[in-house]
CSV table of C-alpha atoms in Angstrom, one decimal:
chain,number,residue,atom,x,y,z
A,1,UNK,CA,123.2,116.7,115.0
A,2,UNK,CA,124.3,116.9,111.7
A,3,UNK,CA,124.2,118.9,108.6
A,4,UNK,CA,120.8,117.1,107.1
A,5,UNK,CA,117.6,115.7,107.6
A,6,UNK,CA,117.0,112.1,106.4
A,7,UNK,CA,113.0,112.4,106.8
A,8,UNK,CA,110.2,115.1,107.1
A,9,UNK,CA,106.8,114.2,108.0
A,10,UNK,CA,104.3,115.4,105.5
A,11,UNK,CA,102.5,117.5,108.2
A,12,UNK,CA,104.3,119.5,109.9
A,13,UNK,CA,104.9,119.7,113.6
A,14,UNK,CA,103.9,123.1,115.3
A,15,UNK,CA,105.2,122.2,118.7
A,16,UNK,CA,109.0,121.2,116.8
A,17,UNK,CA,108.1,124.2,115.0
A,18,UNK,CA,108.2,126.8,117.7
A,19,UNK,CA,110.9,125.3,119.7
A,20,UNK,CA,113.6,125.4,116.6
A,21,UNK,CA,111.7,129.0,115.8
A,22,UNK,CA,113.1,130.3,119.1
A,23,UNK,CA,116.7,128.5,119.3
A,24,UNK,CA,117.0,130.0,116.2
A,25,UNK,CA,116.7,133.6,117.2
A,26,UNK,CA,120.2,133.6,118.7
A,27,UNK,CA,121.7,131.9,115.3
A,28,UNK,CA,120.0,133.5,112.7
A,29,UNK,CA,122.6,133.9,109.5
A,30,UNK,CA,123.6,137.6,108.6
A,31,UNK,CA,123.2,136.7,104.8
A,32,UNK,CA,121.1,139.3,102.8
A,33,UNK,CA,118.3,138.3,100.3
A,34,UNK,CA,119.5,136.8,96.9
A,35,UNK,CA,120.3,139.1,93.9
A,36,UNK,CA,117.6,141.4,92.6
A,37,UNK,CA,115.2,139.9,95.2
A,38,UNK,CA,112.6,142.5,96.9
A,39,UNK,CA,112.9,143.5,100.7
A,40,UNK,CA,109.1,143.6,100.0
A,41,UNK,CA,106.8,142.7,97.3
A,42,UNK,CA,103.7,145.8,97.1
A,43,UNK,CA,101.0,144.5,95.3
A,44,UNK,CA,96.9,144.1,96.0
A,45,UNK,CA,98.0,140.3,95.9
A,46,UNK,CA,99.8,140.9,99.2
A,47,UNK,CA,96.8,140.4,102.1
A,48,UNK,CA,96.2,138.9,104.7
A,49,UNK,CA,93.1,137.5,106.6
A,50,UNK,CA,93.3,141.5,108.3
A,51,UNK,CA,92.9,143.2,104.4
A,52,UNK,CA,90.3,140.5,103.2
A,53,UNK,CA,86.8,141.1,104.1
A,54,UNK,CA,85.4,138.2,106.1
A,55,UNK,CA,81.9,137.5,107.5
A,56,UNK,CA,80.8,137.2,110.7
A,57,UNK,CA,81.6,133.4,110.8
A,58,UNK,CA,85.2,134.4,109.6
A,59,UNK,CA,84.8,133.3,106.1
A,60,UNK,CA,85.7,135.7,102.7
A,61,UNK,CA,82.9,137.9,101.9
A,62,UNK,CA,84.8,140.4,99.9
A,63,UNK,CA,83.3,142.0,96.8
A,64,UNK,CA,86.6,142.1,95.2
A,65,UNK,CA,86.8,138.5,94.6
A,66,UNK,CA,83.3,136.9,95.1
A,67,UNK,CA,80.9,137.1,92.1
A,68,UNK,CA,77.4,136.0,93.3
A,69,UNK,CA,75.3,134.9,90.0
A,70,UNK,CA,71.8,136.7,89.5
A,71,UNK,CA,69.0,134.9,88.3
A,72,UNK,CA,69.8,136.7,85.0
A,73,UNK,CA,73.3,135.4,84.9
A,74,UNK,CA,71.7,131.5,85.6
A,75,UNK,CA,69.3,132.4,82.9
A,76,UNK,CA,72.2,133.2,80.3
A,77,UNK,CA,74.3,130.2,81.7
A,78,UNK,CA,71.2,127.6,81.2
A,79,UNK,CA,70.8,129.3,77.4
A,80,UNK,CA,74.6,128.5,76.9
A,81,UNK,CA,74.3,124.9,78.1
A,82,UNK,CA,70.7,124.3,76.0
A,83,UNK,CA,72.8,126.2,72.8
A,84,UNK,CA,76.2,123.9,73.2
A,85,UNK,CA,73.8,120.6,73.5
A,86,UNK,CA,72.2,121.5,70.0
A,87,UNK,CA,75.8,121.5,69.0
A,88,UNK,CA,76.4,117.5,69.1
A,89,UNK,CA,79.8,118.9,69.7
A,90,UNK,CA,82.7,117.2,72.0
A,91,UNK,CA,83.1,118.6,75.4
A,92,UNK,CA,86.6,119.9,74.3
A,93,UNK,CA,85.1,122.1,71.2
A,94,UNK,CA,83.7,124.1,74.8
A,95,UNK,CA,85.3,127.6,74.6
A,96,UNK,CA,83.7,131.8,74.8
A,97,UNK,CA,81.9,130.6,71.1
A,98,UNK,CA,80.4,127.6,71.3
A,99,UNK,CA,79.2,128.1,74.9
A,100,UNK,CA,78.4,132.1,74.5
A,101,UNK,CA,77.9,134.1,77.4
A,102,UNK,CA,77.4,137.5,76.0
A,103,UNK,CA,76.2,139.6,78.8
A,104,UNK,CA,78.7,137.9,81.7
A,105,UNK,CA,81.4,137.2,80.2
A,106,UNK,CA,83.3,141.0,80.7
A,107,UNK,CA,82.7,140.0,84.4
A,108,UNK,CA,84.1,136.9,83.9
A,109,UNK,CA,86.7,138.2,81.9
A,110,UNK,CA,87.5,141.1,85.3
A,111,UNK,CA,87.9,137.8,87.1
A,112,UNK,CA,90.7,136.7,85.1
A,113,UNK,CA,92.3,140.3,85.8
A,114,UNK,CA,91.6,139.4,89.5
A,115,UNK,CA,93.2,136.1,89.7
A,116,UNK,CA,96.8,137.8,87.4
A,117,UNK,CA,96.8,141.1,88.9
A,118,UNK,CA,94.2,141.5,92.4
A,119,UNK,CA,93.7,139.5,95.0
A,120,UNK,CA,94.9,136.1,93.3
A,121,UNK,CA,91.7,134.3,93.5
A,122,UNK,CA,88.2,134.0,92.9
A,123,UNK,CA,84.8,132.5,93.7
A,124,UNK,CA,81.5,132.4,91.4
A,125,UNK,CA,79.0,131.2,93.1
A,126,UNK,CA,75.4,129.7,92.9
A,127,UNK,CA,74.9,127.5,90.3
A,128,UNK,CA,72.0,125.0,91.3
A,129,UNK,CA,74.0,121.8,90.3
A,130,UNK,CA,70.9,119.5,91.7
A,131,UNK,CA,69.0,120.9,88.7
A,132,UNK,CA,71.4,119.2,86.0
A,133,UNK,CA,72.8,115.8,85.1
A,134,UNK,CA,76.4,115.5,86.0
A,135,UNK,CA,77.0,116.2,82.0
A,136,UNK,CA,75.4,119.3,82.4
A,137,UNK,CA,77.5,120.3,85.2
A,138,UNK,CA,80.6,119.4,83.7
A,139,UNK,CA,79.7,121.4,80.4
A,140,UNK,CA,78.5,124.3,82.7
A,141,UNK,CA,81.6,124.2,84.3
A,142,UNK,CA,83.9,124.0,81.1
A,143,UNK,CA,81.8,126.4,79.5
A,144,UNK,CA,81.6,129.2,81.9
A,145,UNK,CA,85.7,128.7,83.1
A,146,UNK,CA,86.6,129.1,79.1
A,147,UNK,CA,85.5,132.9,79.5
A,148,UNK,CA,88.3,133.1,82.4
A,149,UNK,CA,90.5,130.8,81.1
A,150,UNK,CA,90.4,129.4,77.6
A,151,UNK,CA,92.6,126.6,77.6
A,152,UNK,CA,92.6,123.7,79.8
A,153,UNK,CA,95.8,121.4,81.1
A,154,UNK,CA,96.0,117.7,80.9
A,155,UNK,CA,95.6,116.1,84.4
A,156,UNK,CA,96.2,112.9,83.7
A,157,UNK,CA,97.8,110.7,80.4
A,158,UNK,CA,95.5,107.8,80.7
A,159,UNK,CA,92.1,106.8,81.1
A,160,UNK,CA,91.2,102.8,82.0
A,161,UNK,CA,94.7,102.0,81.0
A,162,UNK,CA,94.5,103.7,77.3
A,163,UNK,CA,96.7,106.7,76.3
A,164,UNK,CA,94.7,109.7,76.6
A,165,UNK,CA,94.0,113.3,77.7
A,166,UNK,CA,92.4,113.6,80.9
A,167,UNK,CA,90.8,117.2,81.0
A,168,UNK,CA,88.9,116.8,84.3
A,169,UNK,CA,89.6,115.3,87.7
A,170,UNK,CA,87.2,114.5,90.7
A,171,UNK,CA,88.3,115.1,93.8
A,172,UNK,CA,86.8,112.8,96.7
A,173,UNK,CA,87.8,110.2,99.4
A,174,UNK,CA,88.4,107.3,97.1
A,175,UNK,CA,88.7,105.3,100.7
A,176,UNK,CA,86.1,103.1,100.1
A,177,UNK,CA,86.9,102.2,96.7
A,178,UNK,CA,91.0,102.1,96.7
A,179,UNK,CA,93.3,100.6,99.5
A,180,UNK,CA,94.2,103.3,101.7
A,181,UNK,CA,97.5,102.2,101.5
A,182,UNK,CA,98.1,102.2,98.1
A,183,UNK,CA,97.0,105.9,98.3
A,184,UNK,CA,99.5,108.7,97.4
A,185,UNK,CA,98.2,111.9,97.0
A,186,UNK,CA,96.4,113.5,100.3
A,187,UNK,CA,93.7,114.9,97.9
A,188,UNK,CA,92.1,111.8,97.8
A,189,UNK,CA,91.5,111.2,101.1
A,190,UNK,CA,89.3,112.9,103.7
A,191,UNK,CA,92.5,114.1,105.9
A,192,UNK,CA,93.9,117.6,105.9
A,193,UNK,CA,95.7,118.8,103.0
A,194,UNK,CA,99.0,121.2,103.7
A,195,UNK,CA,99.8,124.0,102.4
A,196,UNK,CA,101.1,123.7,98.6
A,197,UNK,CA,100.6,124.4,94.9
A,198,UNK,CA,99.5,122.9,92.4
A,199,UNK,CA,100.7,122.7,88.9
A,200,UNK,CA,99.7,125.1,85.8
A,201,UNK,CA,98.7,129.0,86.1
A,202,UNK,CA,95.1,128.9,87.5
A,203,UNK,CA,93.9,126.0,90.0
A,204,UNK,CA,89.8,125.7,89.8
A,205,UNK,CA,87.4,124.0,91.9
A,206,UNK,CA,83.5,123.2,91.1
A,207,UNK,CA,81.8,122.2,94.2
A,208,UNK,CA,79.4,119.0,93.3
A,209,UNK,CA,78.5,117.8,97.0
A,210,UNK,CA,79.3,119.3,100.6
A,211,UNK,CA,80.6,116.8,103.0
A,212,UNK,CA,78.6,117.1,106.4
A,213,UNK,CA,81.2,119.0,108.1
A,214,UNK,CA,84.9,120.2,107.5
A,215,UNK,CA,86.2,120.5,104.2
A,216,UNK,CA,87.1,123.9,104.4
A,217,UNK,CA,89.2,125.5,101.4
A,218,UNK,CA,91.9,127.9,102.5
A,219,UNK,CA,94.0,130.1,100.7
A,220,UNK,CA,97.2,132.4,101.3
A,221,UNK,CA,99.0,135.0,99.6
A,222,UNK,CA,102.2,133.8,99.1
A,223,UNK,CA,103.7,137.2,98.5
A,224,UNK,CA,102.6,137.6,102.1
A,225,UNK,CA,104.6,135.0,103.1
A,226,UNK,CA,107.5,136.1,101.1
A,227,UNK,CA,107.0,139.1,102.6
A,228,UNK,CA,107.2,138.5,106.0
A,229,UNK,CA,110.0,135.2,105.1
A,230,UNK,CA,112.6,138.0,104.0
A,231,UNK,CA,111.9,140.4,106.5
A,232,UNK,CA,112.5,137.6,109.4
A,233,UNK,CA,114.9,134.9,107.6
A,234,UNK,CA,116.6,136.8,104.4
A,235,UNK,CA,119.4,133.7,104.2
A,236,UNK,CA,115.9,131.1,103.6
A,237,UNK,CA,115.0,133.2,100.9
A,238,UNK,CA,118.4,132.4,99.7
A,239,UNK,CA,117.9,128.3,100.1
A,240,UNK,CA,114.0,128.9,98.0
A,241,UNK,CA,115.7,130.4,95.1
A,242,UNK,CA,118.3,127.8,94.9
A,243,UNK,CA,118.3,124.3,93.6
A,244,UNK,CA,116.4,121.6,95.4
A,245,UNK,CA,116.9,118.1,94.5
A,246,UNK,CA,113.0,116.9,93.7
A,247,UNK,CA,112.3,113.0,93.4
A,248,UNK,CA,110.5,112.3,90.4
A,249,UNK,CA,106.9,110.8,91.4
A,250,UNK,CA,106.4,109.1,88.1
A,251,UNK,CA,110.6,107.7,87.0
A,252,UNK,CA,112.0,105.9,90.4
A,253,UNK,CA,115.2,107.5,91.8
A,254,UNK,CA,115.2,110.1,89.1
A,255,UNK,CA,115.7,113.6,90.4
A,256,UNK,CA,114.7,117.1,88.9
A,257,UNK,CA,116.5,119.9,90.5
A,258,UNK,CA,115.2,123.6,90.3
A,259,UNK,CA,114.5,126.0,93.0
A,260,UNK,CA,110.9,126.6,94.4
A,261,UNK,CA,110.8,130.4,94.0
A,262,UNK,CA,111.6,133.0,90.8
A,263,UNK,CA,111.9,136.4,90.8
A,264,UNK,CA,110.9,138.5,88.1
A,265,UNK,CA,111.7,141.9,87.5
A,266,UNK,CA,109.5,144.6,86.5
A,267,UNK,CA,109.0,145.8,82.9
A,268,UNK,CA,106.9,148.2,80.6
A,269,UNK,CA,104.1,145.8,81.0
A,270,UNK,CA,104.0,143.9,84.1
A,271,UNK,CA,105.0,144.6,87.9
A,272,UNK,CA,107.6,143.0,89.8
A,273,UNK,CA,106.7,139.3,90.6
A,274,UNK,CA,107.4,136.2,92.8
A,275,UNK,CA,106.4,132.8,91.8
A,276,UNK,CA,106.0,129.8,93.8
A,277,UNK,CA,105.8,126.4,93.2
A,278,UNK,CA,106.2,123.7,95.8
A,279,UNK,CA,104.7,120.8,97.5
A,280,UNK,CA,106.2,119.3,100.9
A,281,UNK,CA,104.7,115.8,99.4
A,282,UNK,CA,107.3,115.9,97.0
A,283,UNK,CA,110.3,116.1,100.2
A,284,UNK,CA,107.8,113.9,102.9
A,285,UNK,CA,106.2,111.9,100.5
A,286,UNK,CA,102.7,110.5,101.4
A,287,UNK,CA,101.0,107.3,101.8
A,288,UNK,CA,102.4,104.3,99.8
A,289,UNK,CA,104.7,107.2,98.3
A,290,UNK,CA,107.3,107.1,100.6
A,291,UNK,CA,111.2,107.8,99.8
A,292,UNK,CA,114.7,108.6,101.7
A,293,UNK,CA,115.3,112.4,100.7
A,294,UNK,CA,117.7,114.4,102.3
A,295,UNK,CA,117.2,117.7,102.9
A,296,UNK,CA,119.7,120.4,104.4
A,297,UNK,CA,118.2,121.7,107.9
A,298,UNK,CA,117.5,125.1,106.4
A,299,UNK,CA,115.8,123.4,103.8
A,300,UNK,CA,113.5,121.4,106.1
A,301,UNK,CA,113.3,125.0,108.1
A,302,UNK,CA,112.1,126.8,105.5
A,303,UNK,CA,109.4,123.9,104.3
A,304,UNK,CA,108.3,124.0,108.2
A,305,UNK,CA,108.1,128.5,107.7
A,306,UNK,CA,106.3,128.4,104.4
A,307,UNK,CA,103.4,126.4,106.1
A,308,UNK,CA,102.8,127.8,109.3
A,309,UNK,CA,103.3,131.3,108.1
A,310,UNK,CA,100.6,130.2,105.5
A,311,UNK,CA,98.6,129.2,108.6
A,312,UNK,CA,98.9,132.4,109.9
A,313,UNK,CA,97.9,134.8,107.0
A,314,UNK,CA,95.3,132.7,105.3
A,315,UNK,CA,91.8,133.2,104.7
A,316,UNK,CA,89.4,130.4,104.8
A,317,UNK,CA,86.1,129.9,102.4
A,318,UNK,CA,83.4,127.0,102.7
A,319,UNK,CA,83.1,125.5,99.5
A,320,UNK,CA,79.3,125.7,99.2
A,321,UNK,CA,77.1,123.0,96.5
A,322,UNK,CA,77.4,125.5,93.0
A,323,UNK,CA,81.1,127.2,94.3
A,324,UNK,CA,83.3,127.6,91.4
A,325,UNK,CA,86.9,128.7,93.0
A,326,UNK,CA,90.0,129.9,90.9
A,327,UNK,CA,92.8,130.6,92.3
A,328,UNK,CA,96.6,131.9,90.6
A,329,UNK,CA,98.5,128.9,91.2
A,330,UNK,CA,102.0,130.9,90.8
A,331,UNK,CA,101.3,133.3,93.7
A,332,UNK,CA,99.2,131.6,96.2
A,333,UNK,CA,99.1,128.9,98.4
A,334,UNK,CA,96.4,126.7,99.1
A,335,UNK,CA,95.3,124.0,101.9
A,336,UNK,CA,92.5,121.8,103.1
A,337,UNK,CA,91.3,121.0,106.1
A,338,UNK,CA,90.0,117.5,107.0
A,339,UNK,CA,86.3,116.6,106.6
A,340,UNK,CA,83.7,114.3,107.5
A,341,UNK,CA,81.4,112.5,104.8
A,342,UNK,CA,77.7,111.0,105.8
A,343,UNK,CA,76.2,108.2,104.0
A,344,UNK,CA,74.1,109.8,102.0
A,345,UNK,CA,76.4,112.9,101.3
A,346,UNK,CA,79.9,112.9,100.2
A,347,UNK,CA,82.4,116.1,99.1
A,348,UNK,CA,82.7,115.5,95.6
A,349,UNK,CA,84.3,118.2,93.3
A,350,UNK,CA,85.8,118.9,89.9
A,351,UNK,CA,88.8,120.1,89.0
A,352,UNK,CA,90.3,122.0,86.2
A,353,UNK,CA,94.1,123.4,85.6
A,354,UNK,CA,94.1,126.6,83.6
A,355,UNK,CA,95.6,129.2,81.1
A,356,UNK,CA,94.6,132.7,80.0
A,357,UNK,CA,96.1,133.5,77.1
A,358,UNK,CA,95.6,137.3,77.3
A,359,UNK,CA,96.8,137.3,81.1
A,360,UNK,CA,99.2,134.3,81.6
A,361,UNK,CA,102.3,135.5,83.4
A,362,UNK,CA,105.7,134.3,81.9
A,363,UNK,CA,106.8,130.5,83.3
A,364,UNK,CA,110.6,129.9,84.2
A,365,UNK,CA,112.5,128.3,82.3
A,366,UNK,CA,113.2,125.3,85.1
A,367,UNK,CA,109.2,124.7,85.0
A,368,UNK,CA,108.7,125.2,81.3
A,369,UNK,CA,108.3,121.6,80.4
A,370,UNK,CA,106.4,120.8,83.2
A,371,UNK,CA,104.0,123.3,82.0
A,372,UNK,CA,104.2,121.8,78.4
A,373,UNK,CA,103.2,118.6,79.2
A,374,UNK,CA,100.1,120.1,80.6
A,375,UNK,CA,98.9,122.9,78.1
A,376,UNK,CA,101.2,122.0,74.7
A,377,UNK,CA,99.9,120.1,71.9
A,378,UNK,CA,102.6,118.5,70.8
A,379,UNK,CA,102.6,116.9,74.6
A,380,UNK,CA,98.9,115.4,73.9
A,381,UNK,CA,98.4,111.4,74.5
A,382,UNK,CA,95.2,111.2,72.3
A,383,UNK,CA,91.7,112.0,72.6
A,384,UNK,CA,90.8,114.9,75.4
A,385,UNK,CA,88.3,113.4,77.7
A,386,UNK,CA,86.1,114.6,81.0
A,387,UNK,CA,85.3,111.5,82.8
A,388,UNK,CA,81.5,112.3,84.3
A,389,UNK,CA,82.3,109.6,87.6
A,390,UNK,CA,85.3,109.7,89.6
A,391,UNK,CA,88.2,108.3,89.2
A,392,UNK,CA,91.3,108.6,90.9
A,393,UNK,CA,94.7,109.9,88.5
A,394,UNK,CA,97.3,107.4,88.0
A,395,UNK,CA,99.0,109.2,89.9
A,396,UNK,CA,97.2,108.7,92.9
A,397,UNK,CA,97.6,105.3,93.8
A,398,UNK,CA,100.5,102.9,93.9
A,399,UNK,CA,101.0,99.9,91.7
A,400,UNK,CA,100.3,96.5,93.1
């Protein structure tokens, strides 16, 4: 066997898994972690499914990062959406003033300080979407996210084949509508979704429609998995914080190198960090994005570790009909499983990419432009807009 691996598939194999897991306890490399990195990272963004509160069905039910509206808080939400419609404003003038929450938005604002220094994520739940008009939803959704997070990231650069900002994205199965073949991110399918991050500081999630079963969102601490990654395998720590050769999914054969973890050191202000940003799409490819990348062994080791130790430590939360989820994007991993859609009833949510001003957390200087072209405005394409029926990103689907 050689030094590399020409393919990875982009879901793991447990049972290939295991079996390299236990030759490789009589091989494992004596080299220590990289310079300055932790032994251990202590923060209350380091839990597992044992230090998360869970219900009897196994599902988060912690206090600490679930905020269930009152009828008060709908009350000042519905006032917010009647005020911004007298407005006749765009839906990108939607921000703390012109959609004004006055008694909810410190709690909203203690969610931020969740998602940058507690648990990492969040869920606000029980908005009655089947009251409102999809706009009203989407300006709900804007609206209330602005007092979290006040600015928003591009998603995509055009719209129906004209330069613009794409503000919003649906997630659903586009099956029925695209040619599965020509489909290249997992997201818009029905089939699991692996372990990964996404890109920007805060993902969110705005639950429109429930699928009839599955679906499930689940989330792990990635400082867990850092955790326990240098405690068992210090040298793969080493190959994270190194240079990975990442094929461009937009230029063909172009390649970005940068590693897929940072440390950053304490200071005055802030504690001690780790920030991760990988998806195995970008080494397995999916779909009708498919491409020869070689990857060392430990490489395709460590990719293999990230996930299943993410299996093991992660919580799991239905996405209920009125769920809004935000999650740190720089500190915790997220998956999906597969689901089931009926013919009257299909999973349908919204997604928005975030920034808090007041709580971002400093962003390498290997991901700095990728950040740009998401929250700079000198990176814009033209007029924002938040598409109100779905439509899959450009860069979800393969060119004819």
């Amino acid at each position: 066997m050689g030094d590399w691996v020409e393919s990875i598939p982009y879901i793991p194999d447990r049972v290939k898994y295991d079996t390299q897991q236990a030759l490789a306890q009589n091989s494992i490399s004596e080299a220590g972690l990289p310079e300055a990195f932790p032994a251990q990272v202590s923060s209350e963004m380091v839990w597992d499914a044992s230090t998360i509160h869970l219900d009897g069905r196994g599902f988060v039910d912690d206090d600490r990062c679930i905020l269930n509206l009152s009828r008060e808080n709908l009350k000042e939400i519905n006032d917010a959406l009647e005020h911004f419609k007298t407005l006749d404003k765009p839906l990108k003038s939607l921000d703390p003033t012109t959609f004004p929450l006055p008694s909810l938005h410190a709690t909203l604002r203690s969610v931020s300080d969740n998602l940058h220094r507690g648990t990492g994520f969040s869920l606000v739940r029980g908005i009655p979407v089947e009251d409102y008009s999809r706009e009203d939803n989407v300006i709900m959704y804007v609206g209330l996210s602005s007092h979290i997070a006040s600015i928003r990231g591009r998603q995509d650069h055009q719209y129906n084949g004209k330069p613009m900002d794409v503000m919003i994205a649906h997630i659903t199965d586009f099956s029925s509508s695209v040619e599965p073949s020509l489909a290249t991110l997992p997201a818009y399918t029905d089939g699991e979704v692996i372990f990964h991050t996404d890109t920007g500081d805060i993902v969110s999630l705005f639950t429109l429609e429930e699928p009839i079963e599955g679906g499930e969102s689940l989330i792990a601490s990635g400082w867990r998995v850092y955790n326990e990654l240098a405690k068992m395998r210090p040298d793969l720590i080493e190959v994270l914080a190194t240079d990975w050769p990442i094929p461009s999914s937009k230029k063909a054969g172009h390649i970005i190198r940068r590693p897929l973890i940072y440390h950053q050191p304490a200071s005055d202000s802030t504690s001690e960090r780790i920030l991760i940003h990988f998806s195995r799409r970008s080494f397995s490819g999916f779909g009708a994005w498919s491409h020869s990348n070689k990857l060392s062994i430990k490489q395709a080791e460590v990719l293999d570790m990230l996930h299943f130790l993410a299996e093991r430590f992660h919580v799991a939360m239905p996405l209920r009909k009125g769920d809004m989820q935000f999650v740190n994007n720089l500190s915790m991993l997220h998956a999906r499983k597969s689901y089931k859609d009926g013919p009257h009833q299909r999973r349908h949510l919204l997604r928005l990419w975030l920034h808090d001003p007041q709580n971002a957390w400093e962003i390498p200087d290997a991901l700095r432009s990728k950040w740009d072209k998401l929250y700079a405005e000198t990176a814009s394409h033209g007029w924002q807009i938040f598409p109100l029926e779905p439509e899959m990103r450009s860069a979800g689907k393969a060119s004819i």
